[in-house]
XYZ file of N, CA and C in Angstrom:
804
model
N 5.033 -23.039 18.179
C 5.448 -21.636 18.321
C 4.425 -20.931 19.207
N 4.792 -20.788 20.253
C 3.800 -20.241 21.311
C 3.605 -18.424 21.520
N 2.407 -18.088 21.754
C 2.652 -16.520 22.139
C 2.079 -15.685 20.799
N 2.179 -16.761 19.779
C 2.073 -15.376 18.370
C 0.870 -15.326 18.497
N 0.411 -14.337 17.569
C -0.684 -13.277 17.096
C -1.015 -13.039 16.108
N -2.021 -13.613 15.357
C -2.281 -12.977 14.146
C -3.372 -11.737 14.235
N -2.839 -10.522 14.286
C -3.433 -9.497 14.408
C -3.739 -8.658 13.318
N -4.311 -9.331 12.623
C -5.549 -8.911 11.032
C -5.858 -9.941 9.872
N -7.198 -10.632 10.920
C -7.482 -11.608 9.555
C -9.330 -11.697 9.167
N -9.802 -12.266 8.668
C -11.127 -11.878 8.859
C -11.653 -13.292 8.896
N -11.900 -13.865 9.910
C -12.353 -15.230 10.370
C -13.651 -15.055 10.571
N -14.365 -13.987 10.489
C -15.775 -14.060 10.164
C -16.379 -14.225 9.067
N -15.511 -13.913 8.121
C -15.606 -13.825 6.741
C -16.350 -14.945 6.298
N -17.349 -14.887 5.245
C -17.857 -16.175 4.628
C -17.519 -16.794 4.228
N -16.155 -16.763 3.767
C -15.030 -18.113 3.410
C -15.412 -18.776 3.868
N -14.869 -19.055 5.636
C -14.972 -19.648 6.725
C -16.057 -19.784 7.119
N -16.861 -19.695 6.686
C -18.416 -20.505 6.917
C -18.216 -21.966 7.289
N -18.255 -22.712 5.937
C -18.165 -24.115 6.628
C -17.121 -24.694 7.118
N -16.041 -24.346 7.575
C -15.255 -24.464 8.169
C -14.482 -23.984 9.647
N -14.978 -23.225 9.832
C -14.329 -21.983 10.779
C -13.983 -22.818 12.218
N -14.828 -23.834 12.429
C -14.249 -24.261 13.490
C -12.834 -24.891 13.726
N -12.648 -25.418 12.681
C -11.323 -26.516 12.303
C -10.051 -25.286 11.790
N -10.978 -24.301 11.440
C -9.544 -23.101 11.003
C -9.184 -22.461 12.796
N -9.985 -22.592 13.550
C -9.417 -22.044 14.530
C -8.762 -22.977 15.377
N -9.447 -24.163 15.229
C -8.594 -25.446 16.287
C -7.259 -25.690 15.086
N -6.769 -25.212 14.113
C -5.413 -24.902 13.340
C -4.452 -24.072 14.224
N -5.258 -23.326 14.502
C -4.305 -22.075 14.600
C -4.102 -22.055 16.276
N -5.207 -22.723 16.409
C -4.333 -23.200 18.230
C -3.590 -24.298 18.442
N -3.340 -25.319 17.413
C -2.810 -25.909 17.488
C -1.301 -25.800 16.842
N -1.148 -24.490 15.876
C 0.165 -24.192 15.814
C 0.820 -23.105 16.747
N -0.228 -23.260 17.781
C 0.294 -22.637 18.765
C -0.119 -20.772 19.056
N -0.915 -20.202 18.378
C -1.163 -18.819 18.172
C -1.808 -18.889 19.557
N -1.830 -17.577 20.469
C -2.154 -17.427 21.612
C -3.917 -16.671 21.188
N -3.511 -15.671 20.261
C -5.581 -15.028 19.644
C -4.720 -14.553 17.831
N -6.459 -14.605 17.803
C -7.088 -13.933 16.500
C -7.281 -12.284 16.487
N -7.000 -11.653 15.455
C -7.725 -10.551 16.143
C -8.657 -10.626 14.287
N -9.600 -10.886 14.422
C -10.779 -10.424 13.329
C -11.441 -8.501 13.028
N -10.594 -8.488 11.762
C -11.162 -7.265 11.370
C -12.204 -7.115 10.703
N -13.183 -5.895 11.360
C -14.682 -5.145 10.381
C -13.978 -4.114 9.291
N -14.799 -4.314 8.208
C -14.621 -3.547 6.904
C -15.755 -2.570 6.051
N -17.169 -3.043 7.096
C -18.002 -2.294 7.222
C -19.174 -2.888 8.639
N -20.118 -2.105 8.236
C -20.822 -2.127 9.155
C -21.386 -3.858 9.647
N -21.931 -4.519 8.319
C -22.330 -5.712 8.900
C -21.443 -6.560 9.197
N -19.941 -6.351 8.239
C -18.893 -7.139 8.694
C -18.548 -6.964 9.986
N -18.639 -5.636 10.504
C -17.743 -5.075 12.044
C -19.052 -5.685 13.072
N -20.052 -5.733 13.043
C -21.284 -6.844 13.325
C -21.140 -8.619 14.034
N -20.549 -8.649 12.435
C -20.079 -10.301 12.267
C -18.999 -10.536 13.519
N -18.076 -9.796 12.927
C -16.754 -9.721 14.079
C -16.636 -9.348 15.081
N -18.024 -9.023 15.631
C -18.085 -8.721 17.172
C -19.086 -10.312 17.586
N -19.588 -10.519 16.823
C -20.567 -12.077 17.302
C -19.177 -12.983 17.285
N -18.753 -13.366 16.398
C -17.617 -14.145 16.397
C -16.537 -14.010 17.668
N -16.299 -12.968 18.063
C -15.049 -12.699 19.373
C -16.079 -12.968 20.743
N -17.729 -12.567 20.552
C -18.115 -12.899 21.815
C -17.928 -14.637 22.133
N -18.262 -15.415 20.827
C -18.400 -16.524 20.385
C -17.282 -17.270 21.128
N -15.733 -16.663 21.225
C -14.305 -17.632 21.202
C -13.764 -16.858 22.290
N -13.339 -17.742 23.260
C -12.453 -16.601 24.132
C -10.919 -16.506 23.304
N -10.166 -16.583 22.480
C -9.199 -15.955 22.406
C -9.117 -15.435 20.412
N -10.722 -15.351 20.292
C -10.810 -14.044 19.022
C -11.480 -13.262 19.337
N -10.772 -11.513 19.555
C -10.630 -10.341 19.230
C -11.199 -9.663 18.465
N -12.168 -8.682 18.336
C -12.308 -8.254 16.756
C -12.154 -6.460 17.189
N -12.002 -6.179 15.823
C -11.895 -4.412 15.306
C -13.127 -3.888 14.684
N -13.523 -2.734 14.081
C -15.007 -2.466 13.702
C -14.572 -1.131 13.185
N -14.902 -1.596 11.741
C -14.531 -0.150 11.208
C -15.292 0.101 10.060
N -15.474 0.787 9.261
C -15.692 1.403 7.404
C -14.289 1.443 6.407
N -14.219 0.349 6.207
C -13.076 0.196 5.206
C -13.026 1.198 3.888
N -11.959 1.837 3.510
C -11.961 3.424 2.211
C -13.043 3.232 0.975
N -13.366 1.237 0.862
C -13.744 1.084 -0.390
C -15.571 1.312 -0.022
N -16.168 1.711 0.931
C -17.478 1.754 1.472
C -17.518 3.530 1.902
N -16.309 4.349 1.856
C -16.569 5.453 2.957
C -17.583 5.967 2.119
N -18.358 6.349 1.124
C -19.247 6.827 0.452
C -20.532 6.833 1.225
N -20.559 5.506 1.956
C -21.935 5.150 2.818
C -21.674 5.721 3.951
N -20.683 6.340 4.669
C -20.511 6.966 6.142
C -21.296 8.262 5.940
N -21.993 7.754 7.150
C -23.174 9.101 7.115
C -22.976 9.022 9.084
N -24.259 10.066 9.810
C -24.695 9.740 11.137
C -24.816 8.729 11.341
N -25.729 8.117 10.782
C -26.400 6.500 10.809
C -24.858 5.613 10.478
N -24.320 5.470 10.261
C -23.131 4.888 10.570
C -22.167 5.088 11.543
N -22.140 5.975 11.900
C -21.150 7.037 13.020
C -21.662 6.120 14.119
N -23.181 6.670 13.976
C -23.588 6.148 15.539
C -24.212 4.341 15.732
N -23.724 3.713 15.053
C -23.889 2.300 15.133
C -22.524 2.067 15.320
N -21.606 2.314 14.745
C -20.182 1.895 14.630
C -19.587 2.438 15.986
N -20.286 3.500 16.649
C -19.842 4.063 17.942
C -20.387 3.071 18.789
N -21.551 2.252 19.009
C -22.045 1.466 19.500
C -21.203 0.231 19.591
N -21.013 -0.596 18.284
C -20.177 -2.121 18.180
C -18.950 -1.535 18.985
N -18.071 -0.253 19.178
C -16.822 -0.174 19.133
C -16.784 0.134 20.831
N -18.127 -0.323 21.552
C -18.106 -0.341 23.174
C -18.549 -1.797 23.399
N -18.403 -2.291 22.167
C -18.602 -4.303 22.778
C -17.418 -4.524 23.599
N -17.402 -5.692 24.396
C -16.203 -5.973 25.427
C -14.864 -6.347 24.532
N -15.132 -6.915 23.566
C -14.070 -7.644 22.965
C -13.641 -6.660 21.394
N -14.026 -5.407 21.567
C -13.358 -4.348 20.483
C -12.541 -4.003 21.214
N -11.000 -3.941 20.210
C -9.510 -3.883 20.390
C -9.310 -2.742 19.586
N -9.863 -1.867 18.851
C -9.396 -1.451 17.774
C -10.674 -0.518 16.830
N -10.430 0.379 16.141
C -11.608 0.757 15.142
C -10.510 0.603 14.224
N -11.141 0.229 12.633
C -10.570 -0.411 12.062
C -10.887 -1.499 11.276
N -10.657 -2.048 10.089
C -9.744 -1.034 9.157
C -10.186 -0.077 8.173
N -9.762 1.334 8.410
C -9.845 2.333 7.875
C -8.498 3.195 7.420
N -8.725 3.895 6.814
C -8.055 4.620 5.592
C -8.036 4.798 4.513
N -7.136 4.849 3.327
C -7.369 5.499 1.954
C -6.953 4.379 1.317
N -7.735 3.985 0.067
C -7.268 3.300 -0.921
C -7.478 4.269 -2.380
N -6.430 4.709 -3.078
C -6.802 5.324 -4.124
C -5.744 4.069 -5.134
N -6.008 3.040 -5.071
C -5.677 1.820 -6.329
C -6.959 1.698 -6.963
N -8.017 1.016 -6.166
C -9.392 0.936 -6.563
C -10.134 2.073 -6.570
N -10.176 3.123 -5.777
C -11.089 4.144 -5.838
C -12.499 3.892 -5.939
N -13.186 3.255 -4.854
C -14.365 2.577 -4.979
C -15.541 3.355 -4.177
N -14.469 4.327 -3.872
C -14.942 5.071 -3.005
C -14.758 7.092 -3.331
N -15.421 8.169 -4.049
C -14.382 9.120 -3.749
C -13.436 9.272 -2.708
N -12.380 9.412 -3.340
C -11.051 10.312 -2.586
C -11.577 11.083 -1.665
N -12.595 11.990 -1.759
C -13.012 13.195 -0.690
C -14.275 12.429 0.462
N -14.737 11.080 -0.218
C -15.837 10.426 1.156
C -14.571 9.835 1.799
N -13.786 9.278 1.294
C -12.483 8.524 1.383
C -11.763 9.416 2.914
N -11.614 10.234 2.428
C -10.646 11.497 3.623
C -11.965 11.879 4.677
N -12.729 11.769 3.930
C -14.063 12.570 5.665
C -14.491 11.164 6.345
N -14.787 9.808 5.865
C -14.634 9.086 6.683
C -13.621 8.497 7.610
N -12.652 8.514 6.912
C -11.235 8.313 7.687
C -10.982 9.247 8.800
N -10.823 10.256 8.762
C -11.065 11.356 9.665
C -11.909 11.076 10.564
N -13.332 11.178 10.312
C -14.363 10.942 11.049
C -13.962 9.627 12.200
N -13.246 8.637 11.688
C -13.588 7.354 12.398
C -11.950 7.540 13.278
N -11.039 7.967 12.741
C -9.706 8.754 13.822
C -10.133 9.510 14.825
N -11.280 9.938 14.740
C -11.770 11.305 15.579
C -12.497 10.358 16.838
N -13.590 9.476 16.161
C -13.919 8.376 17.085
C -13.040 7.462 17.516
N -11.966 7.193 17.258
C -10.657 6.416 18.220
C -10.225 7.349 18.909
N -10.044 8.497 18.969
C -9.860 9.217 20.016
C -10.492 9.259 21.206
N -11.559 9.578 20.668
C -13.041 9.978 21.720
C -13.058 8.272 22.705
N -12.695 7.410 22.096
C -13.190 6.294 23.019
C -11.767 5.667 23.507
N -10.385 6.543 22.748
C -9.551 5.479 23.504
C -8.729 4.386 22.619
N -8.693 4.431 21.670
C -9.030 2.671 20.903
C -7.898 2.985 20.191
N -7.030 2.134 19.314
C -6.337 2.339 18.244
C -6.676 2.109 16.979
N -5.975 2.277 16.131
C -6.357 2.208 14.957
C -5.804 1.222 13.890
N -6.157 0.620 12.784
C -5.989 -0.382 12.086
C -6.189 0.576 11.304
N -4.873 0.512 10.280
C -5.252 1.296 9.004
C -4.644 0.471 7.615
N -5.400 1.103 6.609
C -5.576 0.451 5.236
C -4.976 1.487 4.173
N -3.682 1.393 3.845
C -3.470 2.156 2.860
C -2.497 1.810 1.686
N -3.548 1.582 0.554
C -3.016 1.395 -0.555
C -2.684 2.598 -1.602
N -1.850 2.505 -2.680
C -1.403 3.583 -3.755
C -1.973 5.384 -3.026
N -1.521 5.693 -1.585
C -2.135 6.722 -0.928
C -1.293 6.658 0.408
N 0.039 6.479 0.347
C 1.196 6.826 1.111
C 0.981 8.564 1.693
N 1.427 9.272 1.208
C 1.495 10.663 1.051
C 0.504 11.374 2.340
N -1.132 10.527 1.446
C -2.269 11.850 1.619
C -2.203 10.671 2.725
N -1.858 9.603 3.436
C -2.290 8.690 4.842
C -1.268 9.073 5.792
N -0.162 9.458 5.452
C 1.184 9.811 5.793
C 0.374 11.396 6.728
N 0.023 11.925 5.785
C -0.251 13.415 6.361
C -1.475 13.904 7.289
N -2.593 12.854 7.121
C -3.575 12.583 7.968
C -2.835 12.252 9.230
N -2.658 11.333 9.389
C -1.829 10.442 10.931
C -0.972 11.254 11.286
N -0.383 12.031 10.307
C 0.577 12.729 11.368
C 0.255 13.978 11.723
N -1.019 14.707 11.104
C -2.022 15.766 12.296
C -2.426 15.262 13.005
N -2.835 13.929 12.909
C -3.949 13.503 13.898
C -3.083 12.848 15.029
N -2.357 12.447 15.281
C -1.016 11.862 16.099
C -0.871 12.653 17.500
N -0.638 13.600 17.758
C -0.387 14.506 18.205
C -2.028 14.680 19.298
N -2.662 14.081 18.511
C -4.112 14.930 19.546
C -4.404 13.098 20.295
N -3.625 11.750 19.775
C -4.490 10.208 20.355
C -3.169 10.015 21.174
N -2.307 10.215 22.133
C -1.578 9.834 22.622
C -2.492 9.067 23.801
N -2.198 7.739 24.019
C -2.852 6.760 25.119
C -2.312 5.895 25.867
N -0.711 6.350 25.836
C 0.209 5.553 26.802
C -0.062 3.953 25.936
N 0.334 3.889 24.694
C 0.662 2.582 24.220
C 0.424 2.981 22.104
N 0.976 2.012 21.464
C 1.196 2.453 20.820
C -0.227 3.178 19.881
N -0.219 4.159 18.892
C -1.360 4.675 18.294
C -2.479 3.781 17.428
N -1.500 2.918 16.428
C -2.313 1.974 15.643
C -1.067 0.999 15.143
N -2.034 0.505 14.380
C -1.019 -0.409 13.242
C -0.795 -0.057 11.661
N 0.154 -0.216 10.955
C -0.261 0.047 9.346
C -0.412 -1.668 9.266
N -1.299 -1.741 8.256
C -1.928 -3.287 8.395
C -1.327 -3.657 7.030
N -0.723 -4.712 6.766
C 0.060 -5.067 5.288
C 0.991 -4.095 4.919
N 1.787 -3.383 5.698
C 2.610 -2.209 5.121
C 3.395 -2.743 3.633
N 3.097 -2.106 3.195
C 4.190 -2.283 1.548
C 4.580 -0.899 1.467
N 4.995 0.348 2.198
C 5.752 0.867 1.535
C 7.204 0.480 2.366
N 8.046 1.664 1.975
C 9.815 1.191 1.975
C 10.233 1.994 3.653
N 11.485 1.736 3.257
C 12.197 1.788 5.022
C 11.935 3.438 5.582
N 11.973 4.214 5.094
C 11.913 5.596 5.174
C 10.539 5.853 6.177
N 9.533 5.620 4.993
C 8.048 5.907 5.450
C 7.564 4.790 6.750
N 8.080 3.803 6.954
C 8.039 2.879 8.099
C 8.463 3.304 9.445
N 9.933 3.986 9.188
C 10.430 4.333 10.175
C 9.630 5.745 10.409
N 8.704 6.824 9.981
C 8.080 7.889 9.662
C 7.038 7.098 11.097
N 6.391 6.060 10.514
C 5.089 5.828 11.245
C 5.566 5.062 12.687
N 6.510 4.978 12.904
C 7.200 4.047 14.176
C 7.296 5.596 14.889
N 8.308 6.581 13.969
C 8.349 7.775 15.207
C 7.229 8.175 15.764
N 6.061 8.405 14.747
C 4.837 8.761 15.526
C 3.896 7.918 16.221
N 4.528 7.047 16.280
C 3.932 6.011 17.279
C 2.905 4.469 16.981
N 3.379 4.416 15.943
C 2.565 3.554 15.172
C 3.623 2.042 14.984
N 2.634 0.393 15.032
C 3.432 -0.083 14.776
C 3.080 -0.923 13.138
N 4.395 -1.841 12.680
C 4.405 -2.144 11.182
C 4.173 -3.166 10.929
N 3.022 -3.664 10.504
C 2.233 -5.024 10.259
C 3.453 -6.018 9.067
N 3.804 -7.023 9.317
C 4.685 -7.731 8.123
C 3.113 -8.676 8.063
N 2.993 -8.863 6.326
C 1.951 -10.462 6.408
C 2.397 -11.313 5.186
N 1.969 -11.777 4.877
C 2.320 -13.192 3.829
C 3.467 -12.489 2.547
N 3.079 -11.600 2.130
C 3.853 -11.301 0.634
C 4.928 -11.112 0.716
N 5.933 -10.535 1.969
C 6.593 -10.645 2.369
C 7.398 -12.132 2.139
N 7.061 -13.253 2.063
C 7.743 -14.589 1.411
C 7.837 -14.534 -0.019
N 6.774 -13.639 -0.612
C 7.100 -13.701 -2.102
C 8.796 -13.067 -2.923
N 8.894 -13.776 -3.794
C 10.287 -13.584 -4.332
C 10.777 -12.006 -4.921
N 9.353 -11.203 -5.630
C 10.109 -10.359 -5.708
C 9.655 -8.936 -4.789
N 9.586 -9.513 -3.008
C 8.946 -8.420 -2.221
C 10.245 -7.987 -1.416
N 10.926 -7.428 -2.275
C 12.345 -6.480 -1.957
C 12.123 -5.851 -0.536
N 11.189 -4.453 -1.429
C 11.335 -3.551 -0.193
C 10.735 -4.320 1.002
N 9.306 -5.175 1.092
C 8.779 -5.325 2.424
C 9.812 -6.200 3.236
N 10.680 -6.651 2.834
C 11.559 -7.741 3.176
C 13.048 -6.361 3.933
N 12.869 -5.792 3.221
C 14.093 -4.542 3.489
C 13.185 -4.009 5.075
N 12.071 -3.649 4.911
C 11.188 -2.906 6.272
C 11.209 -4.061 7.476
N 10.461 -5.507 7.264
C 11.054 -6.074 7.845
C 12.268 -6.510 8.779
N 13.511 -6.263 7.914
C 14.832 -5.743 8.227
C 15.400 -4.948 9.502
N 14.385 -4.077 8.741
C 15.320 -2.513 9.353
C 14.126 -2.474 10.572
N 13.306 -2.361 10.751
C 12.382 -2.128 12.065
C 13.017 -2.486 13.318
N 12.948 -1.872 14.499
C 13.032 -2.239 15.472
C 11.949 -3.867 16.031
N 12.443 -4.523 16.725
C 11.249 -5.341 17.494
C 10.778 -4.917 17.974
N 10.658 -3.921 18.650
C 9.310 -3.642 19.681
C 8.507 -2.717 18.277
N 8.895 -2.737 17.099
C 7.793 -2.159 16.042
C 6.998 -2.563 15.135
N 7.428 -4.152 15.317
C 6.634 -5.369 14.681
C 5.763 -5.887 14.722
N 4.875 -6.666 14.302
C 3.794 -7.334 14.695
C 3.689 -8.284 13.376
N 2.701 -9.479 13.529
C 2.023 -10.050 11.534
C 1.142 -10.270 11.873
N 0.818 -11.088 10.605
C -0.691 -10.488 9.777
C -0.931 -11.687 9.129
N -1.882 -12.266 9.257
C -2.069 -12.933 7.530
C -3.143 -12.714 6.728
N -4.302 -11.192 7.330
C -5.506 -10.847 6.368
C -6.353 -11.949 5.806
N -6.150 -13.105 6.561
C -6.557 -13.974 6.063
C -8.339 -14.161 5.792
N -9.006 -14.279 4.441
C -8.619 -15.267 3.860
C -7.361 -14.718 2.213
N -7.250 -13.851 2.479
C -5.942 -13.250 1.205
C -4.845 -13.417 1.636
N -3.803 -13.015 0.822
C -2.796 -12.897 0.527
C -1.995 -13.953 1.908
N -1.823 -15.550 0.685
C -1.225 -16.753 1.180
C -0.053 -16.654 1.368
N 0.892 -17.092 2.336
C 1.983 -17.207 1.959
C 2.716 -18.347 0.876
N 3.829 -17.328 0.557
C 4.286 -18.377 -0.897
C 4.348 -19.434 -0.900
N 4.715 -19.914 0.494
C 4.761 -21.907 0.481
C 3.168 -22.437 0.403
N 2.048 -21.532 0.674
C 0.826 -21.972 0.467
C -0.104 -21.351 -1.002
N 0.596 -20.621 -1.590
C 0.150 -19.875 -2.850
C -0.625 -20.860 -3.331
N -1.759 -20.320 -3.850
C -3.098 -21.131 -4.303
C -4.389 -21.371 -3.490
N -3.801 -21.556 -2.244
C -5.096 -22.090 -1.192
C -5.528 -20.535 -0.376
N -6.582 -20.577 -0.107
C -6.584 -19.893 0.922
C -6.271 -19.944 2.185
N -5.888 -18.789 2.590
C -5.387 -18.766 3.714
C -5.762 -18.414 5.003
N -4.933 -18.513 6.437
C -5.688 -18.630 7.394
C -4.877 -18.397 8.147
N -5.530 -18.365 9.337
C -4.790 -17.730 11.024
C -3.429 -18.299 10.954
N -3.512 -19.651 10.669
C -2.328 -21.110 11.511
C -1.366 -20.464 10.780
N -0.957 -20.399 9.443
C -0.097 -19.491 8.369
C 0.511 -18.883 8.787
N 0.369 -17.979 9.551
C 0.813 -17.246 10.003
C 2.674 -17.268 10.411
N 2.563 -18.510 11.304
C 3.352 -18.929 11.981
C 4.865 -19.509 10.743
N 4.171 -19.690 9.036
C 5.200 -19.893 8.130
C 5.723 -17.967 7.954
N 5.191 -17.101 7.782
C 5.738 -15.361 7.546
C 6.618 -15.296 9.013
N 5.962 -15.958 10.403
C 7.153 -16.010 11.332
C 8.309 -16.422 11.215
N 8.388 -17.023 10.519
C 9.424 -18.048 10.960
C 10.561 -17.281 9.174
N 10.099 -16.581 8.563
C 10.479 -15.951 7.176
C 10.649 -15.088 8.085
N 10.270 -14.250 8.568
C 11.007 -12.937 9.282
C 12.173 -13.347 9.595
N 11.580 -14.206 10.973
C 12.895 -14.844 12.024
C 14.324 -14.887 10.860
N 14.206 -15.647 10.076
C 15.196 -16.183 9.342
C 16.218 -14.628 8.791
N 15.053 -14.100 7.863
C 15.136 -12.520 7.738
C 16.532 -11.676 8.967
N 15.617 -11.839 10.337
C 16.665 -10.806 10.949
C 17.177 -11.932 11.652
N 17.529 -12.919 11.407
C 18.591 -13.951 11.853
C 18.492 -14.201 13.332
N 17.453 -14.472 13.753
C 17.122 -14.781 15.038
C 16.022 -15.975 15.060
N 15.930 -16.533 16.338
C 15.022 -17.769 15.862
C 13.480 -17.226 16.044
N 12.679 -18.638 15.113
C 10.976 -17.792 15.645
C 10.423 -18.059 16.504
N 10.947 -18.363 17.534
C 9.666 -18.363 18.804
C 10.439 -16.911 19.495
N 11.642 -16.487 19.221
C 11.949 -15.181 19.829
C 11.129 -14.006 18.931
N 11.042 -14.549 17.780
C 10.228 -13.439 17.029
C 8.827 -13.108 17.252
N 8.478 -14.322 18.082
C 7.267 -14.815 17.827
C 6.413 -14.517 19.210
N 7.574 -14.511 20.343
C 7.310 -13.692 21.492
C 7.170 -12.420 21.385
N 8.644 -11.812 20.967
C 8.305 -10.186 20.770
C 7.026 -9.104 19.800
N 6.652 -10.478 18.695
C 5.450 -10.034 18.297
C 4.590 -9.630 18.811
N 4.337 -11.201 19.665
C 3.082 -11.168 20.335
C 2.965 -10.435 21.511
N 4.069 -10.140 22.319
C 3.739 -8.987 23.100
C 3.291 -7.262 22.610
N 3.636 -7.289 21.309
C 3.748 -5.767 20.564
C 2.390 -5.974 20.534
N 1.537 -7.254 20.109
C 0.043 -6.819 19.684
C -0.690 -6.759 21.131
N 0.134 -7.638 22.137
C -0.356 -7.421 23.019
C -0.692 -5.677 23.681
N 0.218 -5.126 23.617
C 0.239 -4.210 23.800
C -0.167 -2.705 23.247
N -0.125 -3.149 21.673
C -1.580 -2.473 21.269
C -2.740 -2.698 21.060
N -3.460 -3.147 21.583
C -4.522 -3.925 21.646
C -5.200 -4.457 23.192
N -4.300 -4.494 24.115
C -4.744 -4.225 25.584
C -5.322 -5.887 25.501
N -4.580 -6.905 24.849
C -5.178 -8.031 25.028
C -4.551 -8.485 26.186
N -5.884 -9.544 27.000
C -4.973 -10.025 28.563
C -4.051 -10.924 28.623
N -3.058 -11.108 29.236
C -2.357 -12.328 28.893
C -2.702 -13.508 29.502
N -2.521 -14.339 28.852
C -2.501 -15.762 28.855
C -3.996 -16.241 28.752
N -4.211 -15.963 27.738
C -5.595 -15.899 27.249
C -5.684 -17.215 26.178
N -4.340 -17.581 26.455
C -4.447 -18.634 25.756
C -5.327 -20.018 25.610
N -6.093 -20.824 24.748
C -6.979 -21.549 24.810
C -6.274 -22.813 24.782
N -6.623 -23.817 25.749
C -6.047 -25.208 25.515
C -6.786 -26.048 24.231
N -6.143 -26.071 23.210
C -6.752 -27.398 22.262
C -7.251 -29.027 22.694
């Protein structure tokens, strides 16, 4: 399956320590054209900029993930403004609200998020966002802030979207596109399977967050870039088209938010 994209996984991650080489010669060998590796804080968004200088076709993002915004101070602002002018940052990110865990106040929660939207502006960049049990208050952020990042391509991504067809189609009008990733195969993931559905293609993209959330034919193991290519081929089936057509139109969508070059592809 040529062309796809897994555009949010964390291959820097210490999972992939002793392994990481053989997880990426996977995932070129099922054919993925790049990686894009997301930061979740500062040393992670660090990691994931050594790692993308490391590979020509992994990508990384650099952000303060909701469950850390407590620690966003200056001294973060202005390091994270720094990683997010490396050559191979696509993205600030992932940021936004999680009020499931709340690991973070709700109110550091909203001033870092803000704060780091304000810096995707200022430099250009899109956004990777994270929003769990906090539809509403993420819903209403993005869509003040929408209006001021227009950059001739799309604004960001919602990364693992789980909410329903309504609020999907909400973040497509304002310019945003809709991450499908692994759970989506699970049996009782109705609605993401319904969003899936109903989206336009040019509003798609996947995911496999890897090393989380496996897909169901791999439930148990952790997971990884190559995976990916099984949630493709579950879409495909989904909107009744085959997956290397899905798998093209993906990969041009991330292409295109993300300003990755083409044919960047690596020979195995």
């Amino acid at each position: 399956m040529s062309g796809l994209i897994d555009t949010h996984a964390h291959v820097h991650d210490r999972g992939f320590q002793q392994d990481r080489a053989a997880v990426l010669a996977r995932a070129r060998a099922a054919g993925l054209a790049a990686v894009v590796t997301v930061g979740t804080d500062l040393a992670e968004s660090e990691a994931a900029v050594a790692l993308a200088d490391q590979e020509a076709d992994v990508f990384a993002t650099v952000g303060v993930h909701p469950h850390d915004a407590r620690l966003w101070d200056e001294a973060a602002e202005s390091r994270l403004r720094e990683l997010a002018g490396q050559a191979k940052v696509v993205a600030i990110g992932e940021i936004g609200l999680d009020f499931y865990r709340d690991l973070s106040p709700r109110a550091d929660q909203e001033r870092a998020f803000r704060a780091q939207l304000k810096l995707a502006n200022e430099l250009r960049l899109p956004v990777v966002i994270h929003a769990r049990q906090a539809a509403e208050a993420t819903a209403a952020i993005l869509t003040e802030w929408a209006p001021d990042a227009a950059c001739g391509r799309p604004l960001g991504v919602l990364h693992c979207f789980d909410g329903d067809v309504a609020l999907a189609g909400r973040y497509v009008e304002l310019g945003f596109l809709i991450s499908i990733a692994g759970p989506v195969t699970y049996p009782k993931s109705t609605r993401i399977r319904e969003v899936a559905l109903a989206m336009p293609a040019e509003a798609l993209v996947l995911e496999t967050d890897a090393p989380y959330l496996t897909p169901q034919f791999r439930r148990g193991k952790r997971n990884e870039p190559a995976y990916v290519v099984e949630t493709a081929r579950f879409v495909a089936d989904l909107r009744r088209t085959d997956a290397e057509t899905l798998a093209a139109s993906c990969g041009g969508n991330a292409r295109r938010l993300f300003r990755l070059p083409a044919g960047n592809e690596v020979a195995v």
